[in-house]
CSV table of C-alpha atoms in Angstrom, one decimal:
chain,number,residue,atom,x,y,z
A,1,MET,CA,-97.3,-48.6,-172.1
A,2,LYS,CA,-96.4,-48.2,-168.5
A,3,ASN,CA,-93.6,-50.8,-168.7
A,4,ARG,CA,-92.2,-49.2,-171.9
A,5,PHE,CA,-92.1,-45.8,-170.2
A,6,LEU,CA,-90.5,-47.1,-167.0
A,7,GLN,CA,-87.8,-48.9,-169.0
A,8,LEU,CA,-86.9,-45.7,-170.8
A,9,LYS,CA,-86.9,-43.8,-167.5
A,10,GLN,CA,-84.8,-46.3,-165.5
A,11,LYS,CA,-82.1,-46.9,-168.1
A,12,LEU,CA,-81.0,-43.3,-168.3
A,13,ASN,CA,-77.6,-44.1,-169.7
A,14,ASN,CA,-78.7,-46.8,-172.1
A,15,TRP,CA,-77.9,-46.0,-175.7
A,16,LYS,CA,-80.8,-47.0,-178.0
A,17,TRP,CA,-81.6,-46.4,-181.7
A,18,ILE,CA,-85.3,-46.0,-182.3
A,19,GLU,CA,-87.1,-46.2,-185.6
A,20,CYS,CA,-88.3,-42.8,-186.7
A,21,GLN,CA,-90.7,-41.4,-189.3
A,22,VAL,CA,-90.1,-37.7,-189.2
A,23,THR,CA,-89.9,-34.7,-191.6
A,24,LEU,CA,-86.4,-33.6,-192.3
A,25,HIS,CA,-86.1,-29.8,-192.6
A,26,SER,CA,-83.1,-28.6,-194.6
A,27,GLN,CA,-81.8,-25.3,-195.9
A,28,THR,CA,-79.3,-24.7,-198.7
A,29,ASN,CA,-78.6,-21.4,-200.3
A,30,GLN,CA,-81.5,-19.8,-198.5
A,31,GLN,CA,-83.9,-22.4,-199.9
A,32,GLN,CA,-86.0,-24.4,-197.5
A,33,SER,CA,-86.9,-28.0,-198.2
A,34,TYR,CA,-88.8,-30.7,-196.4
A,35,ARG,CA,-88.5,-34.5,-196.8
A,36,LEU,CA,-90.4,-37.2,-195.1
A,37,LEU,CA,-88.3,-40.1,-193.8
A,38,GLU,CA,-91.0,-42.6,-194.1
A,39,THR,CA,-90.2,-46.3,-193.7
A,40,ASN,CA,-91.1,-48.5,-196.7
A,41,TYR,CA,-91.0,-52.2,-195.9
A,42,LYS,CA,-91.4,-53.3,-199.5
A,43,ILE,CA,-87.8,-54.2,-200.4
A,44,MET,CA,-86.7,-55.6,-203.7
A,45,GLN,CA,-84.8,-58.9,-203.2
A,46,ASP,CA,-83.7,-60.5,-206.4
A,47,CYS,CA,-86.9,-60.3,-208.4
A,48,THR,CA,-89.5,-60.6,-205.7
A,49,VAL,CA,-91.2,-58.1,-203.3
A,50,VAL,CA,-91.6,-59.2,-199.7
A,51,GLU,CA,-93.2,-57.6,-196.7
A,52,GLU,CA,-90.3,-58.2,-194.5
A,53,GLN,CA,-89.2,-55.5,-192.0
A,54,LEU,CA,-85.5,-54.6,-192.4
A,55,GLN,CA,-83.5,-54.7,-189.2
A,56,PHE,CA,-80.3,-53.0,-188.4
A,57,ASN,CA,-77.2,-54.3,-186.8
A,58,ILE,CA,-75.4,-51.1,-185.8
A,59,GLN,CA,-71.9,-51.3,-184.3
A,60,MET,CA,-70.0,-48.4,-182.9
A,61,GLN,CA,-66.3,-48.5,-182.3
A,62,LYS,CA,-66.9,-46.9,-178.9
A,63,SER,CA,-69.8,-45.1,-177.2
A,64,PHE,CA,-70.4,-41.4,-176.8
A,65,ASN,CA,-69.6,-39.9,-173.4
A,66,PHE,CA,-72.3,-39.8,-170.8
A,67,SER,CA,-72.8,-37.6,-167.7
A,68,LYS,CA,-75.7,-37.3,-165.3
A,69,ARG,CA,-75.9,-33.6,-165.8
A,70,ILE,CA,-76.1,-33.3,-169.6
A,71,GLY,CA,-76.6,-36.9,-170.8
A,72,TRP,CA,-74.9,-38.1,-173.9
A,73,ASN,CA,-72.2,-35.7,-175.1
A,74,TRP,CA,-69.4,-35.2,-177.5
A,75,HIS,CA,-66.8,-32.6,-178.4
A,76,LYS,CA,-67.0,-30.8,-181.8
A,77,SER,CA,-63.4,-31.3,-182.5
A,78,TRP,CA,-63.5,-35.1,-182.0
A,79,LYS,CA,-64.2,-37.6,-184.7
A,80,LEU,CA,-67.5,-39.5,-184.2
A,81,PRO,CA,-67.1,-43.2,-183.2
A,82,GLU,CA,-66.7,-45.4,-186.3
A,83,ILE,CA,-70.2,-46.7,-187.2
A,84,ILE,CA,-70.9,-49.9,-189.1
A,85,VAL,CA,-74.4,-50.6,-190.3
A,86,LYS,CA,-75.4,-54.0,-191.5
A,87,PRO,CA,-78.9,-54.7,-192.7
A,88,ILE,CA,-80.4,-58.0,-191.6
A,89,LEU,CA,-83.3,-59.6,-193.5
A,90,ASN,CA,-83.6,-63.0,-191.9
A,91,CYS,CA,-83.2,-65.8,-194.5
A,92,TYR,CA,-83.7,-63.6,-197.5
A,93,LYS,CA,-80.9,-62.4,-199.8
A,94,LEU,CA,-80.9,-58.6,-199.8
A,95,TYR,CA,-81.1,-57.0,-203.3
A,96,THR,CA,-78.3,-54.5,-203.0
A,97,LYS,CA,-78.4,-52.7,-206.3
A,98,GLY,CA,-78.8,-49.0,-205.6
A,99,LEU,CA,-78.8,-49.6,-201.9
A,100,ARG,CA,-77.3,-46.8,-199.9
A,101,CYS,CA,-76.9,-45.4,-196.4
A,102,ARG,CA,-76.4,-41.9,-195.1
A,103,LEU,CA,-75.8,-40.2,-191.8
A,104,ILE,CA,-77.9,-37.2,-191.0
A,105,CYS,CA,-77.5,-34.8,-188.1
A,106,GLY,CA,-80.2,-32.5,-186.7
A,107,TYR,CA,-82.1,-31.1,-183.8
A,108,VAL,CA,-85.7,-31.3,-182.9
A,109,GLU,CA,-87.9,-28.4,-184.1
A,110,ASP,CA,-91.1,-30.2,-183.0
A,111,VAL,CA,-91.9,-33.8,-182.3
A,112,SER,CA,-92.4,-34.5,-186.0
A,113,THR,CA,-89.7,-32.3,-187.5
A,114,ILE,CA,-85.9,-32.5,-187.4
A,115,ARG,CA,-83.9,-29.5,-188.5
A,116,GLN,CA,-80.8,-30.7,-190.3
A,117,VAL,CA,-77.3,-29.6,-189.3
A,118,GLU,CA,-74.4,-30.5,-191.6
A,119,LEU,CA,-71.8,-33.2,-190.7
A,120,GLU,CA,-68.2,-33.0,-191.8
A,121,GLY,CA,-67.0,-36.0,-193.8
A,122,SER,CA,-68.3,-38.6,-196.1
A,123,ILE,CA,-71.8,-39.2,-194.9
A,124,GLU,CA,-73.3,-41.2,-197.9
A,125,LYS,CA,-72.1,-44.8,-198.6
A,126,LEU,CA,-72.9,-47.5,-201.2
A,127,TYR,CA,-73.5,-51.0,-200.0
A,128,ASN,CA,-70.1,-52.7,-199.4
A,129,ASP,CA,-70.3,-56.4,-200.3
A,130,GLU,CA,-67.1,-57.2,-198.4
A,131,ILE,CA,-68.4,-56.1,-195.0
A,132,GLN,CA,-72.1,-56.7,-196.1
A,133,GLY,CA,-73.1,-53.2,-195.0
A,134,PHE,CA,-71.9,-49.7,-194.7
A,135,GLN,CA,-69.0,-48.2,-192.8
A,136,PHE,CA,-68.7,-44.5,-191.6
A,137,GLU,CA,-65.5,-43.1,-190.2
A,138,ASN,CA,-63.8,-39.7,-189.8
A,139,ILE,CA,-67.1,-37.9,-189.3
A,140,LYS,CA,-67.4,-34.7,-187.2
A,141,PHE,CA,-70.1,-32.4,-186.0
A,142,SER,CA,-70.0,-29.1,-187.7
A,143,SER,CA,-71.7,-27.0,-185.0
A,144,THR,CA,-72.2,-27.0,-181.3
A,145,SER,CA,-75.2,-27.1,-178.9
A,146,TYR,CA,-74.3,-23.6,-177.7
A,147,LYS,CA,-74.5,-22.0,-181.1
A,148,LEU,CA,-78.1,-23.3,-181.4
A,149,GLU,CA,-79.6,-22.2,-178.0
A,150,GLY,CA,-78.4,-25.3,-176.1
A,151,VAL,CA,-80.1,-27.9,-178.2
A,152,HIS,CA,-79.1,-31.5,-178.3
A,153,PHE,CA,-78.3,-33.1,-181.6
A,154,HIS,CA,-79.5,-36.4,-183.0
A,155,VAL,CA,-77.8,-38.7,-185.5
A,156,ILE,CA,-80.1,-40.4,-188.0
A,157,ILE,CA,-79.1,-43.5,-190.0
A,158,GLU,CA,-81.2,-43.7,-193.2
A,159,ILE,CA,-81.0,-46.7,-195.5
A,160,TYR,CA,-82.5,-45.9,-198.9
A,161,ARG,CA,-82.5,-47.0,-202.5
A,162,ARG,CA,-81.7,-44.6,-205.4
A,163,ASP,CA,-82.8,-45.0,-208.9
A,164,ASP,CA,-80.1,-43.2,-210.9
A,165,ILE,CA,-82.1,-43.2,-214.1
A,166,PHE,CA,-85.2,-41.5,-212.7
A,167,GLN,CA,-83.2,-39.6,-210.0
A,168,THR,CA,-85.6,-40.8,-207.2
A,169,GLU,CA,-85.0,-42.1,-203.7
A,170,LEU,CA,-87.0,-44.5,-201.6
A,171,THR,CA,-86.4,-44.5,-197.8
A,172,ILE,CA,-86.3,-48.1,-196.7
A,173,LYS,CA,-85.8,-47.5,-193.0
A,174,SER,CA,-84.4,-44.8,-190.7
A,175,VAL,CA,-83.5,-44.8,-187.0
A,176,ILE,CA,-82.6,-42.0,-184.7
A,177,SER,CA,-80.1,-41.8,-181.9
A,178,PRO,CA,-80.5,-40.5,-178.3
A,179,PRO,CA,-79.9,-36.7,-177.9
A,180,ILE,CA,-76.2,-35.7,-177.9
A,181,PHE,CA,-74.9,-32.5,-176.3
A,182,VAL,CA,-72.1,-31.2,-178.6
A,183,ASP,CA,-69.6,-29.2,-176.5
A,184,SER,CA,-66.9,-26.7,-177.4
A,185,ARG,CA,-64.0,-25.1,-175.5
A,186,LYS,CA,-65.8,-21.8,-175.2
A,187,ALA,CA,-68.8,-23.4,-173.5
A,188,ALA,CA,-67.9,-23.4,-169.8
A,189,ARG,CA,-69.4,-20.0,-169.0
A,190,ASN,CA,-72.6,-20.7,-171.0
A,191,THR,CA,-73.0,-24.0,-169.1
A,192,LYS,CA,-73.0,-22.2,-165.8
A,193,ARG,CA,-75.6,-19.7,-167.0
A,194,PHE,CA,-77.8,-22.5,-168.3
A,195,ASP,CA,-77.6,-24.2,-164.9
A,196,TYR,CA,-78.6,-21.0,-163.2
A,197,GLN,CA,-81.6,-20.4,-165.5
A,198,LYS,CA,-82.8,-24.0,-165.0
A,199,ILE,CA,-82.9,-23.6,-161.2
A,200,MET,CA,-84.8,-20.3,-161.6
A,201,SER,CA,-87.3,-21.8,-164.0
A,202,LEU,CA,-88.4,-24.5,-161.6
A,203,ILE,CA,-89.1,-22.3,-158.5
A,204,GLN,CA,-89.6,-18.7,-159.5
A,205,PRO,CA,-93.4,-17.7,-159.7
A,206,PHE,CA,-94.8,-17.1,-163.1
A,207,HIS,CA,-97.3,-14.4,-164.1
A,208,PRO,CA,-100.9,-15.8,-164.5
A,209,PHE,CA,-101.1,-14.2,-167.9
A,210,SER,CA,-98.7,-16.8,-169.3
A,211,LEU,CA,-101.5,-19.4,-168.6
A,212,LYS,CA,-103.8,-17.7,-171.1
A,213,LYS,CA,-101.3,-17.2,-173.9
A,214,GLN,CA,-101.5,-19.4,-176.9
A,215,LEU,CA,-98.0,-20.8,-177.1
A,216,ILE,CA,-96.6,-21.7,-180.6
A,217,VAL,CA,-93.7,-23.5,-182.1
A,218,ARG,CA,-92.2,-21.5,-185.0
A,219,SER,CA,-89.4,-23.3,-186.9
A,220,ASP,CA,-89.5,-20.7,-189.6
A,221,LYS,CA,-91.8,-18.0,-191.0
A,222,SER,CA,-93.8,-20.5,-193.0
A,223,LYS,CA,-94.3,-23.1,-190.3
A,224,ILE,CA,-96.2,-22.3,-187.1
A,225,LEU,CA,-97.6,-25.0,-184.8
A,226,LYS,CA,-99.9,-24.4,-181.8
A,227,ILE,CA,-98.9,-26.0,-178.6
A,228,GLU,CA,-101.9,-28.1,-177.4
A,229,ASP,CA,-102.7,-29.6,-174.0
A,230,THR,CA,-101.3,-33.0,-174.9
A,231,LEU,CA,-98.0,-34.9,-174.3
A,232,GLU,CA,-97.0,-34.0,-177.9
A,233,GLY,CA,-97.7,-30.4,-177.0
A,234,LEU,CA,-95.7,-30.6,-173.9
A,235,ASN,CA,-92.8,-32.1,-175.8
A,236,ASN,CA,-93.1,-29.3,-178.4
A,237,TYR,CA,-93.0,-26.7,-175.6
A,238,LEU,CA,-90.0,-28.1,-173.9
A,239,MET,CA,-88.0,-28.4,-177.2
A,240,ALA,CA,-89.2,-25.3,-179.0
A,241,GLN,CA,-86.3,-23.1,-180.1
A,242,ASN,CA,-88.4,-20.0,-180.5
A,243,ILE,CA,-89.7,-20.2,-176.9
A,244,ARG,CA,-86.6,-18.9,-175.1
A,245,ASN,CA,-88.2,-18.1,-171.7
A,246,LYS,CA,-89.7,-21.4,-170.7
A,247,CYS,CA,-91.4,-21.9,-167.3
A,248,ARG,CA,-91.1,-25.3,-165.7
A,249,HIS,CA,-92.7,-24.5,-162.3
A,250,PRO,CA,-94.9,-27.5,-161.3
A,251,TYR,CA,-98.0,-25.2,-160.8
A,252,PHE,CA,-97.6,-23.9,-164.4
A,253,LEU,CA,-97.1,-27.4,-165.9
A,254,ALA,CA,-100.1,-28.8,-164.0
A,255,LEU,CA,-102.3,-25.9,-165.2
A,256,LYS,CA,-101.1,-25.5,-168.7
A,257,PHE,CA,-101.0,-29.3,-169.5
A,258,ARG,CA,-104.0,-30.6,-167.5
A,259,SER,CA,-104.5,-33.6,-169.7
A,260,VAL,CA,-100.9,-34.7,-169.1
A,261,PHE,CA,-100.4,-34.2,-165.4
A,262,ASP,CA,-102.0,-34.5,-162.0
A,263,LEU,CA,-100.4,-32.5,-159.2
A,264,PHE,CA,-99.9,-33.9,-155.7
A,265,TYR,CA,-98.3,-32.5,-152.5
A,266,ASN,CA,-96.6,-34.3,-149.6
A,267,SER,CA,-99.1,-34.2,-146.8
A,268,SER,CA,-96.6,-35.4,-144.2
A,269,LEU,CA,-95.0,-32.0,-144.3
A,270,TYR,CA,-98.1,-29.9,-143.6
A,271,SER,CA,-100.9,-29.5,-141.2
A,272,THR,CA,-104.3,-30.8,-142.3
A,273,HIS,CA,-105.9,-27.5,-140.9
A,274,LEU,CA,-104.3,-25.3,-143.6
A,275,THR,CA,-106.6,-23.9,-146.3
A,276,LEU,CA,-105.5,-24.6,-149.9
A,277,GLU,CA,-104.4,-21.0,-150.3
A,278,GLN,CA,-102.1,-21.2,-147.2
A,279,LEU,CA,-100.9,-24.6,-148.4
A,280,LEU,CA,-99.9,-23.4,-151.9
A,281,ILE,CA,-98.1,-20.4,-150.5
A,282,LYS,CA,-96.2,-22.6,-147.9
A,283,ILE,CA,-95.2,-25.0,-150.7
A,284,GLN,CA,-93.9,-22.1,-152.8
A,285,GLN,CA,-91.9,-20.9,-149.8
A,286,TYR,CA,-90.5,-24.4,-149.4
A,287,LEU,CA,-89.3,-24.3,-153.1
A,288,VAL,CA,-87.6,-20.9,-152.5
A,289,ASP,CA,-86.0,-22.1,-149.3
A,290,SER,CA,-84.6,-25.2,-151.0
A,291,LEU,CA,-82.0,-22.9,-152.6
A,292,ASN,CA,-80.3,-22.3,-149.3
A,293,SER,CA,-80.8,-25.6,-147.6
A,294,GLN,CA,-80.0,-29.3,-148.1
A,295,GLN,CA,-83.6,-30.3,-148.3
A,296,ASN,CA,-84.0,-33.7,-150.0
A,297,GLN,CA,-87.6,-34.3,-149.1
A,298,SER,CA,-89.9,-33.9,-152.1
A,299,VAL,CA,-92.8,-31.6,-151.6
A,300,LEU,CA,-94.5,-31.7,-155.1
A,301,LEU,CA,-95.2,-34.6,-157.4
A,302,LEU,CA,-96.3,-34.4,-161.0
A,303,SER,CA,-97.9,-37.6,-162.0
A,304,MET,CA,-98.2,-38.4,-165.7
A,305,LYS,CA,-101.6,-39.5,-166.8
A,306,TYR,CA,-101.8,-42.6,-169.0
A,307,THR,CA,-103.2,-42.8,-172.5
A,308,ASN,CA,-102.2,-44.3,-175.8
A,309,TYR,CA,-98.9,-42.5,-176.2
A,310,SER,CA,-96.5,-43.4,-179.0
A,311,GLU,CA,-93.0,-44.7,-178.1
A,312,LEU,CA,-91.5,-41.7,-179.7
A,313,ASP,CA,-93.6,-39.3,-177.7
A,314,ILE,CA,-92.7,-41.2,-174.5
A,315,GLY,CA,-89.1,-41.1,-175.5
A,316,PHE,CA,-89.0,-37.3,-176.1
A,317,PHE,CA,-90.8,-36.8,-172.7
A,318,SER,CA,-88.2,-39.1,-171.0
A,319,ASN,CA,-85.4,-37.0,-172.4
A,320,ASN,CA,-86.9,-33.9,-170.8
A,321,LEU,CA,-87.4,-35.4,-167.4
A,322,SER,CA,-84.3,-33.8,-165.9
A,323,GLN,CA,-85.6,-30.4,-166.9
A,324,LEU,CA,-88.8,-30.8,-164.8
A,325,GLN,CA,-87.5,-32.1,-161.4
A,326,ASN,CA,-85.0,-31.5,-158.7
A,327,ASN,CA,-84.4,-32.6,-155.1
A,328,VAL,CA,-87.9,-31.3,-154.0
A,329,ILE,CA,-89.9,-31.8,-157.2
A,330,GLN,CA,-90.7,-35.2,-158.6
A,331,VAL,CA,-92.1,-36.3,-161.9
A,332,VAL,CA,-93.4,-39.9,-162.1
A,333,ALA,CA,-95.3,-42.1,-164.5
A,334,GLY,CA,-97.2,-44.5,-162.4
A,335,SER,CA,-100.6,-45.1,-160.9
A,336,GLN,CA,-99.2,-46.4,-157.6
A,337,ILE,CA,-98.6,-43.3,-155.5
A,338,ASP,CA,-98.0,-43.4,-151.7
A,339,LYS,CA,-101.0,-42.5,-149.6
A,340,ASN,CA,-99.1,-39.5,-148.1
A,341,TRP,CA,-99.4,-37.8,-151.5
A,342,ILE,CA,-102.6,-35.8,-151.8
A,343,LYS,CA,-104.0,-34.6,-155.1
A,344,ILE,CA,-104.4,-30.8,-155.6
A,345,ASN,CA,-107.6,-29.7,-157.3
A,346,ILE,CA,-106.5,-28.0,-160.5
A,347,ASN,CA,-109.5,-25.6,-160.7
A,348,ASP,CA,-108.9,-24.4,-157.2
A,349,LEU,CA,-105.2,-24.0,-157.9
A,350,ASN,CA,-106.0,-21.9,-160.9
A,351,ASN,CA,-108.4,-19.6,-159.0
A,352,ILE,CA,-106.1,-19.1,-156.0
A,353,TYR,CA,-102.9,-18.6,-158.0
A,354,SER,CA,-104.6,-16.1,-160.4
A,355,GLU,CA,-106.0,-14.1,-157.5
A,356,LYS,CA,-103.1,-14.3,-155.0
A,357,TYR,CA,-100.1,-14.4,-157.4
A,358,SER,CA,-98.5,-11.3,-155.8
A,359,THR,CA,-98.4,-12.9,-152.4
A,360,PHE,CA,-96.4,-16.0,-153.5
A,361,PRO,CA,-92.8,-16.0,-152.2
A,362,ARG,CA,-90.1,-15.3,-154.7
A,363,VAL,CA,-86.3,-15.7,-154.8
A,364,SER,CA,-84.9,-12.6,-153.3
A,365,THR,CA,-82.6,-10.2,-155.2
A,366,THR,CA,-79.9,-11.0,-152.7
A,367,ASP,CA,-80.2,-14.8,-153.3
A,368,GLN,CA,-80.2,-14.2,-157.1
A,369,ILE,CA,-76.9,-12.2,-156.8
A,370,GLN,CA,-75.4,-14.9,-154.6
A,371,MET,CA,-76.4,-17.6,-157.1
A,372,LYS,CA,-74.9,-15.6,-160.0
A,373,GLN,CA,-71.7,-15.3,-158.0
A,374,TYR,CA,-71.7,-19.1,-157.4
A,375,PHE,CA,-72.3,-19.8,-161.1
A,376,ASP,CA,-69.8,-17.1,-162.1
A,377,ILE,CA,-72.3,-14.9,-163.9
A,378,SER,CA,-72.0,-11.2,-164.1
A,379,SER,CA,-74.4,-9.5,-161.6
A,380,ASP,CA,-75.1,-6.7,-164.0
A,381,GLU,CA,-76.7,-9.1,-166.5
A,382,SER,CA,-80.4,-8.5,-166.6
A,383,ASP,CA,-82.8,-11.0,-164.9
A,384,SER,CA,-85.6,-10.0,-167.2
A,385,ASP,CA,-85.3,-13.2,-169.1
A,386,VAL,CA,-85.5,-15.5,-166.0
A,387,CYS,CA,-87.9,-13.6,-163.7
A,388,CYS,CA,-91.5,-12.7,-163.9
A,389,GLN,CA,-92.1,-9.0,-164.5
A,390,ASN,CA,-94.3,-6.4,-162.9
A,391,ASP,CA,-97.6,-5.2,-164.5
A,392,GLU,CA,-96.1,-2.2,-166.3
A,393,GLN,CA,-93.4,-4.4,-167.9
A,394,ILE,CA,-96.1,-7.0,-168.8
A,395,GLU,CA,-98.2,-4.4,-170.5
A,396,PHE,CA,-95.2,-3.1,-172.4
A,397,CYS,CA,-94.3,-6.6,-173.4
A,398,LYS,CA,-97.8,-7.3,-174.7
A,399,GLN,CA,-97.6,-4.2,-176.9
A,400,GLN,CA,-94.2,-5.3,-178.2
A,401,ASN,CA,-95.7,-8.8,-179.0
A,402,LEU,CA,-92.8,-10.7,-177.4
A,403,GLN,CA,-94.0,-14.2,-177.5
A,404,GLU,CA,-92.3,-15.7,-174.5
A,405,TYR,CA,-91.5,-12.9,-172.1
A,406,TYR,CA,-93.1,-14.1,-169.0
A,407,GLU,CA,-91.9,-17.6,-168.6
A,408,THR,CA,-88.7,-18.5,-166.9
A,409,LYS,CA,-85.7,-18.8,-169.2
A,410,ILE,CA,-83.7,-21.9,-169.8
A,411,GLU,CA,-81.5,-22.4,-172.8
A,412,ILE,CA,-80.3,-25.9,-172.3
A,413,GLN,CA,-82.1,-29.3,-172.4
A,414,ASN,CA,-80.4,-31.5,-169.8
A,415,LYS,CA,-81.7,-34.8,-171.4
A,416,LYS,CA,-80.7,-37.9,-169.5
A,417,VAL,CA,-82.6,-40.5,-171.4
A,418,CYS,CA,-82.1,-41.8,-175.0
A,419,ILE,CA,-85.2,-42.1,-177.2
């Protein structure tokens, strides 16, 4: 598992299609529908049934654009690269009657559900004997990431067989692309605001009440999923569209997702005579000071605990790595940690933070204004979405039942890794 995770982490710009078995959530004419893209390896070839796994040979005319800041990306007005899909079945002859392929676009609602977004163009193809596969060209995205709260889109290739007599479909296999950020000409200002909110979400203190709240993923009124203390729960939290005010502070992540992370601090930066309370406050001050300095020495390290995670869960987590770290905060997946990193007791962290929250350093109003000027954001825009609130505001918020008022806001997922 460790090697698989490190490979995903290290090859940030490596395009990879991964087999997926997810629920596709669609909406047409105000009617919701759910369909399971479940792989079925029993494929009719001539008149026999074999248990042979169907493989894809997927060729793209060119690759999507890639940047370190937002990962794979594309422009809404551009045609997608031409895609040719050729099924491979070793030495068997593929029974092609009724064999079809479709392209599906969507974004992640939770780790088991993809919300479909329409594509423009001919997205369903019959098997072509001449090319021994399927060819897709002149396809475009119909929406942008900005219109959908900064989400990244995924392209799914589904090979299926249709029975025209009984009007049934059988999914033979489906694969999912890495996340793709879909841009538009009107997006520049939103990008700057997203960057500002990401910075604030990593360093601004959070109210202790947010640790006690039951977070949920709500894709629609009929589907509500509790966010649990698991890697899947963490992925759901980071990708949930209904949670608009996310907190990514290392203290919060270590306390909220205890089964996923251990938290360490860099002992070479601090005296051994400090109490834990003094240490935690000094570390918080270090995070705040990093805004106005060129500090490149990491002070906190979130270490991922190992268990039997699925490749898809690891992939989703890898995509979210860039949201959780900066020049002074690291996220690692390895048991080999340098001896200068010392583990912080989570129970002590919880007690101290809950009692001394008001004494933890914050980003000053002056620094926030300067940051907004740097990112070209209007100073009169409220910071209520990206800063923790005082007790009166918190009580008002509780009465209004605003689900995610306290956590720091970030509306973009800067995913660097394909799944």
